[in-house]
Amino acid sequence: MASVPRLCLLLSIIPTILILCADFACCNTGRKTGDGLDTDFSGFSVPLEHSFEVDDVSRFRMRGALQLRGGRETSVSLSQSQLSEEDRNTLKEVAAVDGLYKIRVPRVSLTDRQTERQMDGYLTAFVRACSLVESHLSDVITLHTDVSGYLIGVSIVTIPGACRGTEVEDEVDLEAFNTTLTIIPPTNAPQPETALFIERMDIEHEKRGKPQEQKSFFAKYWMYIVPLVLFLMMSGAQDQSGGGAANGGGR
Amino acid sequence: MYRPSLVVTFTKKSSVKMAKLTSLFVILLSFFCISEAVFEDQVGKFDWRQQYVGKTLFAHFESNTQSSKKMFVATDKNIFASFNSRTGDLLWRHVDKTGPEGSIDILLLHGQDALMVVGDGRLLRSWDTNIGGLNWEAVLDTGSFQAACFVAIQDTVKLVAVLKKAAISLHYLSNGHQKWVENLPDSDAVQYQAVYSGGEEEVYVLGVVPNSHLTIIAYSLEDGEIIKQRSVEASWLSSIESSCVVVGQGVLMCVDPATLALYTLPIQAEETPEFSQILLQSLDLEVFPGFQPVLVSSQPHPARSPLSEFFLQLGPDHHVLLQLNADGYTIAPLRDFQPAFLVSFATTGKKTVAAVMTPKNETACAINLFSVDSGRRLLDTTVLFPLEPNGGKPHTLYVHAFLKKDDSVGYRVLVQTQDHALTFIQQPGRVVWTREEALADVVTMEMVDLPLTGTQAELEGEFGKKAAIQDGLFPMVLKRLSSQVTLLQAWLAHLWKLFYEARKPRSQVKNEVTIETLSRDEFNLQKMMVMVTASGKLFGIDSKSGSILWKHYLENVQPNAAFKLIVQRTTAHFPHPPQCTLLIKDKDTGLATLHVFNPIFGRKSHIALPALPRPILQSLLLPVIDQDYAKVLLLVDDQYKVTAFPSTKNVLQQLQEMASSIFFYLIRSDQGNLSGFRLRKDLSTERIWEVVLPTEVQKIVAVKGKRPNEHVHSQGRVMGDRSVLYKYLNPNLLAVVTESTDTHPERAFVGVFLVDGVTGRIIHEAVQRKARGPVHFVHSENWVVYEYWNTKSRRNEFSVLELFEGTELYNSTVFSSLDRPHLPQVLQQTYIFPSPITTMEATLTEKGITSRHLLVGLPSGAILSLPKMFLDPRRPEVVTEHSREENLIPYAPEMPIRTEWFINYNQTVARVKGIYTAPSGLESTCLVVAYGLDIYQTRVYPSKQFDVLKDDYDYVLISSVLFALFFATMISKRLAQVKLLNRAWR
């Protein structure tokens, strides 16, 4: 990675760097959604602007252009220019007074390009200028989208993130950004795992072996009941005959 | 000795599968949890409950005898209740639905029956007043309710007439069956507002076409046939309700503030009647400028016509008793009452009296009875009503008159004040009881430590910084000695008290808590509960006994105001008194005012308050303290300018130094906008981040940070393989909950965003699909628990999110939002919860060592203490050696509700709205207050009382064993010595 900026130093525009594909969790039907989509989302670019001023009043300037590609697989790439001599000095001055380095992107929708509805306003984020300088302009910019593909937030961090007060001598280190760009859609929160739980319970039951089938009362004690009943029937028959006789007598 | 007092019953599960799950659960549970119910003899020992009804709208007394004890009230909280008028205790209470569906339109009392129209004329109910049982309920036809009255047939009250916007109906009192219903003619144009029956064969309905004419319709009682219909010219009349009453033999008496005249009209007149005008001037009466005169009449018995005497209120404190002469159109003034705040009629037997409240002095009002016929004052009837210095003014007077044995009229009086308090007074001025009904609507509360006792405080003062600097060595020694002596004295006094009380039988020992004797107990279990109510009345309640120690009514508080209570200085900074600040914000204008007070005594502090000319958007309490140890409160107005309170030079200097590290956030839920700001040195602000959630997709419903007084003891969790999983403990983390604007069950969702409040970084974004609110959630430590309604499965579900840094900490010494480049690992699990919930809160303890429980308020009024252990996303699907080592409960999709977990056993809290938790001095103990309609205070011990000896601890056994061991050692030592000596001699 480190060699890439070196190679491209001659070019004024460095196309970098990252593309992260984030699958939306909804299932893929397997059928290609067609070229129509691709042409629709063949990419549009939005400006990425930054501001760093000694007096902390925001004056946003162009930093680069974000190439956004919406659709089933959202991706983003960034092309940005180098920092000019003047900018480098300003950035160092801002870092010296513990000022902020701010970036902003306009609010756009990644999917809803047809309507071409221009939403007003920007999404803004900041990082301490000193940490940007000390990290030699290695920043991580993250774009967050909501469920329907609107950009809702942007964040910038530098790696490393701390300000230790180390001087950055080499001017070359402050010329080009080493940007990692990601786009993060919302994650789907899990549902209660009922099916799996029941399955697991069933397996456990099976493992334990089939429990003794509950025998009915009769099945268990038939050897006692049958003789008893037989005995009762025998004696009952005697009684009945006696009773019948008595009845007959009464009539 | 102890018997469990609870009968445990599990709710029946409808499906067999569920039953299987539950039974498995019970088995599993029995391994992990030991039952924690209340024992019978512990009931009421550490807990108390107070039941309230709300602001009284209608109040009636039972029959007019001296011995009757019951009174009935209907309130704005849709409650019909009965009090014991001797003690003020609740005899019974019926809590209806909230909102307009259960609102009580009218309460009429006749004999044993209480008639009530509910829900803007939706239902007619009859209650048995003896036991509070429902006699019958009748569903009325649609249409908004206007008026109702009893109707008598041949001197007995048998019917009730209900007037709606477009219909009148008569119902039998005995069973609620409808006798007849008739549509009112021309109800589009005419506003029917009153119904009158004076014991005749007809019932009269009065309607008005504003500023045009009055319509009188007489219906036959028998079949609802219109007997007469009259229209009377009345271009000055706009509303019958507000300006007319019926007096005497069916004479309609109206007052017109424009012409300053009274108008009379015989309702029953055969020929076409006309209003006759009597100018107030002719009666030598003058209306207070700008005041709308009010008429007050009385109809003692529904089978008779009303009294011919009536009150006319001419000003805020000016009433006149007037009499309508027998001719029906001349009026004689009986008595002029000025000043007089309140008047009321009361009838007992054949006698009717008028009670008049007049101001007496600064601290009391006098109430006197007057004979209605003559206007003469009755002797020995004065009752004094004490006016509290920080209470509300009297608002309504309810008089219970009765005949004494000597046939004179005695009375008791119920005074309702503006702060919703009810005071019951007996002759000759004894306050029998007071009910603070403002407490039925607690908005927010805090618990404040009680101050140290005088001697403790003195010791503190002795070693205070200031004292040491001022005094030399010798005075310090003297001071030391004197404080030692006072301590000794206090100890001796304490011993003497113990000895003295030990001789008395236990029942006689009363620990009366007064504001003077308040002091912190050994374990800081007794605290001061500062409660803020919607009416603007503040209360200081002793958490141990529940007695109200102070109250303070803030007048001029708008009914829709929002409150925020902030503890700026705790009790820990003796000799500085503790200080609370209440931020009162008018929701319409956004303008805010501050009320600064001492939470222990309730007294208003005389501190210079900052001027707040602009609407306030946000308030934040900084950890910065001024030289008097008060934390600094920052108020952000709509121009993003910051006001500091207190704003001394010291504070401003500190703020300037710290400005670059003070960040705050603002949330505009109507625009879906979250933005962060940083303070500048000149106390202006700059916007540094912005996150926008499009309102077309989702709307922000709630945002919660963490509680600032929360401590987390353990930085991580020890896993089964002895490695440590570190928690992501970001104190600036905000949990933002959204709901989708699309409410279709398939597409609805609930969003949970975890946003860093300093950098605006979205730490995590989760979407719960097929879900909708109301969402209740708790955000604490490194977890968020939320509850929502699953629209697909139609059930309530709990979900828990936990954040971990991983097995290595990025920076273990200090946490900075600006320097945490790596996103945390997020674990989440979801469970089915078998009940809807109304509110949720987590327990809180001093050091955070005790395991956490979630306190869940259920609609049934129970408060469930659910161990957080059950809401752990690391609960394994498959049990392994490691998970067993960690004591993780295997995953089960259904969350159990066990009745032993109800911390309030059978003391249900009606309409629980909020739960407040506070740590005590004991690590094991957390104080809990649940409030809603009722207030319930108790203690919970999430990890049992590990730091307290049990009540039944056997001191005798343990000490005898100790002694026995000691002696055994002594003896055996001696024996061993002897033996050694003997051996040596051998």
mmCIF file of C-alpha atoms in Angstrom, chain A residues 50-184:
data_model
loop_
_atom_site.group_PDB
_atom_site.id
_atom_site.type_symbol
_atom_site.label_atom_id
_atom_site.label_comp_id
_atom_site.label_asym_id
_atom_site.label_seq_id
_atom_site.Cartn_x
_atom_site.Cartn_y
_atom_site.Cartn_z
ATOM 1 C CA HIS A 50 -12.464 19.927 3.964
ATOM 2 C CA SER A 51 -11.765 22.926 6.122
ATOM 3 C CA PHE A 52 -8.915 23.754 8.438
ATOM 4 C CA GLU A 53 -8.416 27.290 9.594
ATOM 5 C CA VAL A 54 -6.394 28.768 12.363
ATOM 6 C CA ASP A 55 -9.332 30.858 13.560
ATOM 7 C CA ASP A 56 -11.661 27.839 13.531
ATOM 8 C CA VAL A 57 -14.140 29.457 11.177
ATOM 9 C CA SER A 58 -15.199 26.878 8.638
ATOM 10 C CA ARG A 59 -14.210 27.613 5.045
ATOM 11 C CA PHE A 60 -14.716 24.444 3.093
ATOM 12 C CA ARG A 61 -12.583 23.717 0.061
ATOM 13 C CA MET A 62 -12.557 20.860 -2.351
ATOM 14 C CA ARG A 63 -10.551 17.881 -1.199
ATOM 15 C CA GLY A 64 -11.629 15.289 -3.706
ATOM 16 C CA ALA A 65 -14.545 13.583 -5.291
ATOM 17 C CA LEU A 66 -16.352 10.558 -3.970
ATOM 18 C CA GLN A 67 -17.377 8.092 -6.654
ATOM 19 C CA LEU A 68 -20.483 6.459 -5.306
ATOM 20 C CA ARG A 69 -22.032 3.419 -6.819
ATOM 21 C CA GLY A 70 -25.394 2.492 -5.405
ATOM 22 C CA GLY A 71 -27.521 -0.501 -6.022
ATOM 23 C CA ARG A 72 -27.261 -4.019 -4.811
ATOM 24 C CA GLU A 73 -23.611 -3.693 -3.987
ATOM 25 C CA THR A 74 -22.791 -0.299 -2.743
ATOM 26 C CA SER A 75 -19.275 0.770 -3.318
ATOM 27 C CA VAL A 76 -17.357 3.957 -3.101
ATOM 28 C CA SER A 77 -14.045 5.218 -4.199
ATOM 29 C CA LEU A 78 -12.290 8.486 -3.754
ATOM 30 C CA SER A 79 -10.148 10.539 -6.041
ATOM 31 C CA GLN A 80 -8.406 13.386 -4.364
ATOM 32 C CA SER A 81 -5.727 15.850 -5.117
ATOM 33 C CA GLN A 82 -2.581 16.549 -3.218
ATOM 34 C CA LEU A 83 -2.284 19.209 -0.602
ATOM 35 C CA SER A 84 -0.693 22.373 -1.889
ATOM 36 C CA GLU A 85 2.245 23.992 -0.231
ATOM 37 C CA GLU A 86 -0.001 26.621 1.267
ATOM 38 C CA ASP A 87 -2.433 24.025 2.577
ATOM 39 C CA ARG A 88 0.337 22.049 4.170
ATOM 40 C CA ASN A 89 1.539 25.094 6.036
ATOM 41 C CA THR A 90 -1.931 25.994 7.159
ATOM 42 C CA LEU A 91 -2.523 22.464 8.336
ATOM 43 C CA LYS A 92 0.639 22.549 10.375
ATOM 44 C CA GLU A 93 -0.342 25.861 11.892
ATOM 45 C CA VAL A 94 -3.785 24.564 12.743
ATOM 46 C CA ALA A 95 -2.217 21.505 14.305
ATOM 47 C CA ALA A 96 0.022 23.729 16.387
ATOM 48 C CA VAL A 97 -2.953 25.558 17.931
ATOM 49 C CA ASP A 98 -4.929 22.306 18.387
ATOM 50 C CA GLY A 99 -7.454 23.284 15.774
ATOM 51 C CA LEU A 100 -9.836 20.978 14.004
ATOM 52 C CA TYR A 101 -9.743 19.469 10.581
ATOM 53 C CA LYS A 102 -13.295 19.139 9.304
ATOM 54 C CA ILE A 103 -14.704 17.347 6.319
ATOM 55 C CA ARG A 104 -18.156 17.398 4.850
ATOM 56 C CA VAL A 105 -20.141 15.641 2.179
ATOM 57 C CA PRO A 106 -23.522 16.657 0.827
ATOM 58 C CA ARG A 107 -26.548 14.620 1.831
ATOM 59 C CA VAL A 108 -27.334 12.249 -0.998
ATOM 60 C CA SER A 109 -29.194 9.045 -1.563
ATOM 61 C CA LEU A 110 -27.317 6.093 -2.997
ATOM 62 C CA THR A 111 -30.337 4.335 -4.427
ATOM 63 C CA ASP A 112 -32.879 6.963 -5.151
ATOM 64 C CA ARG A 113 -31.127 8.589 -8.108
ATOM 65 C CA GLN A 114 -34.133 8.790 -10.364
ATOM 66 C CA THR A 115 -35.895 11.401 -8.333
ATOM 67 C CA GLU A 116 -32.665 13.399 -8.275
ATOM 68 C CA ARG A 117 -33.980 15.150 -5.248
ATOM 69 C CA GLN A 118 -31.334 17.440 -3.954
ATOM 70 C CA MET A 119 -31.435 17.408 -0.223
ATOM 71 C CA ASP A 120 -30.041 20.477 1.355
ATOM 72 C CA GLY A 121 -27.409 20.334 3.996
ATOM 73 C CA TYR A 122 -24.198 18.545 4.603
ATOM 74 C CA LEU A 123 -22.897 15.844 6.850
ATOM 75 C CA THR A 124 -19.940 17.029 8.793
ATOM 76 C CA ALA A 125 -17.242 15.334 10.854
ATOM 77 C CA PHE A 126 -13.978 16.409 12.329
ATOM 78 C CA VAL A 127 -10.670 15.174 13.639
ATOM 79 C CA ARG A 128 -7.976 17.011 15.518
ATOM 80 C CA ALA A 129 -5.600 18.522 12.997
ATOM 81 C CA CYS A 130 -2.569 17.472 15.019
ATOM 82 C CA SER A 131 -3.492 13.812 14.855
ATOM 83 C CA LEU A 132 -3.917 14.100 11.115
ATOM 84 C CA VAL A 133 -0.486 15.619 10.780
ATOM 85 C CA GLU A 134 1.127 13.123 13.101
ATOM 86 C CA SER A 135 -0.423 10.221 11.294
ATOM 87 C CA HIS A 136 1.025 11.540 8.005
ATOM 88 C CA LEU A 137 -2.437 12.092 6.584
ATOM 89 C CA SER A 138 -3.520 8.492 7.104
ATOM 90 C CA ASP A 139 -7.190 8.788 7.708
ATOM 91 C CA VAL A 140 -10.146 6.477 7.695
ATOM 92 C CA ILE A 141 -13.342 7.978 6.365
ATOM 93 C CA THR A 142 -16.547 6.076 6.960
ATOM 94 C CA LEU A 143 -19.844 6.830 5.325
ATOM 95 C CA HIS A 144 -22.986 5.581 7.051
ATOM 96 C CA THR A 145 -26.206 4.951 5.212
ATOM 97 C CA ASP A 146 -29.648 4.202 6.502
ATOM 98 C CA VAL A 147 -32.012 1.445 5.380
ATOM 99 C CA SER A 148 -33.158 3.282 2.288
ATOM 100 C CA GLY A 149 -29.690 4.261 1.158
ATOM 101 C CA TYR A 150 -29.509 7.839 2.303
ATOM 102 C CA LEU A 151 -26.177 8.979 3.581
ATOM 103 C CA ILE A 152 -26.788 9.888 7.198
ATOM 104 C CA GLY A 153 -23.370 10.411 8.623
ATOM 105 C CA VAL A 154 -19.710 10.601 7.915
ATOM 106 C CA SER A 155 -16.846 10.044 10.290
ATOM 107 C CA ILE A 156 -13.147 10.527 10.078
ATOM 108 C CA VAL A 157 -10.460 9.068 12.306
ATOM 109 C CA THR A 158 -6.735 8.867 11.907
ATOM 110 C CA ILE A 159 -4.546 5.911 12.663
ATOM 111 C CA PRO A 160 -2.839 6.383 15.054
ATOM 112 C CA GLY A 161 -5.347 8.728 16.654
ATOM 113 C CA ALA A 162 -3.278 10.316 19.378
ATOM 114 C CA CYS A 163 -1.481 13.639 19.396
ATOM 115 C CA ARG A 164 1.900 13.075 20.952
ATOM 116 C CA GLY A 165 3.452 16.295 19.800
ATOM 117 C CA THR A 166 5.947 14.645 17.436
ATOM 118 C CA GLU A 167 7.210 16.946 14.745
ATOM 119 C CA VAL A 168 6.608 15.959 11.177
ATOM 120 C CA GLU A 169 9.720 17.011 9.390
ATOM 121 C CA ASP A 170 9.300 15.466 6.029
ATOM 122 C CA GLU A 171 7.159 17.662 3.836
ATOM 123 C CA VAL A 172 6.507 14.721 1.567
ATOM 124 C CA ASP A 173 4.545 13.030 4.305
ATOM 125 C CA LEU A 174 1.949 15.762 4.184
ATOM 126 C CA GLU A 175 1.413 15.858 0.465
ATOM 127 C CA ALA A 176 -0.937 13.023 -0.237
ATOM 128 C CA PHE A 177 -3.721 11.509 1.748
ATOM 129 C CA ASN A 178 -3.574 7.853 2.540
ATOM 130 C CA THR A 179 -7.277 7.345 2.874
ATOM 131 C CA THR A 180 -9.187 4.258 3.712
ATOM 132 C CA LEU A 181 -12.811 4.651 2.746
ATOM 133 C CA THR A 182 -15.658 2.475 3.870
ATOM 134 C CA ILE A 183 -19.362 2.649 3.544
ATOM 135 C CA ILE A 184 -21.353 1.011 6.283
#
